[in-house]
Amino acid sequence: FALKYTQAVQNKNPTKQAYWVKKIIKIQPSKEIHPILIGRYLGICLGKGGDVAFEKDFDVFSFVEDCFNHYNYIQKTYLVLFSIRYLFANKNKDWLIRFAELIENELIKEKQLDKNFWELKLDNQLLIYIAYAKYLRGNTKMAKVCLNKIDLNLFDVFRYRGLHEDFSEVQALLKNK
C-alpha cells in the first residue's frame, strides 16, 4: 500500500493518495513487521494525519520506543529513515524533529562501532534530516555541521534524485543563515 501511495504522490493524484492512506491507516502495526514497512506506515500516517490518524489508544511514540528496544541498530535506522522521508515530504515538522532526535541519540551511541558500507550510507542519508531538525530547532550552527558531514557519493543510487532534492532544500535554508 505504501508503494502505491508513493506512486500516487509522484503522479500528483490526490484522490489515489487519499484512497491509499485510508487503507494504510487501517493496518495494525506490530514490531514484528519489517522496520522499513513500519517506517513507511508511520511516515505516511503521521505525515498525512498526525496523531489523529491512529486509534485513540495507540501511542505512536511508545510504539516507536518499543520497536527501538526490540530492534538492532540497522533496523532502528531503517524505521526512522523511511518514516522521516515521508515526514519531510509532508512538512510534518514536529514528528520529524522527534524522529531525528531519537535516531541521533542512537548514532551517538553507535559511533564507536565499525560500520559496514550500507550502515554508513544510511547514516549519511539520515544526516539530511537531522540537519533539518536542528535548523527547525534554531540550531543553525549544528545544522550546518551535520550538512557538511554528508557525502553525496554515498547516496543510494535508486533514491539519489529524491535525496539530493532533500539535501538541496536543506542546504538552501542554511545558505543565508
C-alpha angles and dihedrals in degrees: 000000000000092000091049088050090050090050090052090051091050090049090047091235108151093181092058091042091056091045093054094042089056090053094045095049090057092062115104108227122224131178086232089071115091111275094236090058092045089049092052091045094051094042093052096043095045093040094052104032111008115211091334090071090074136066113272093250094051112099106197098197093047088052091051091048089050089052089049090054089050101040132074121234097272092049091050090050093052093048093052097039094052092044096046094051091060091043090052092048091050093041092235093162100175096056092038090057092048093050092044092052091047095053094040089061088053092048090054092049093047096042093099093057124094106249129204124231094267093051090050090051092052093047089049092054092048090057090071092061095038088054090050091049091051089050090051090051090053096253097127094159094058091041089059091047090054093046092050090055092061117109109205089200089067094060113119109261092225092051099032098115095048093044092047091050090051091046091049092049092053091042090054091051091053097041097086097035 
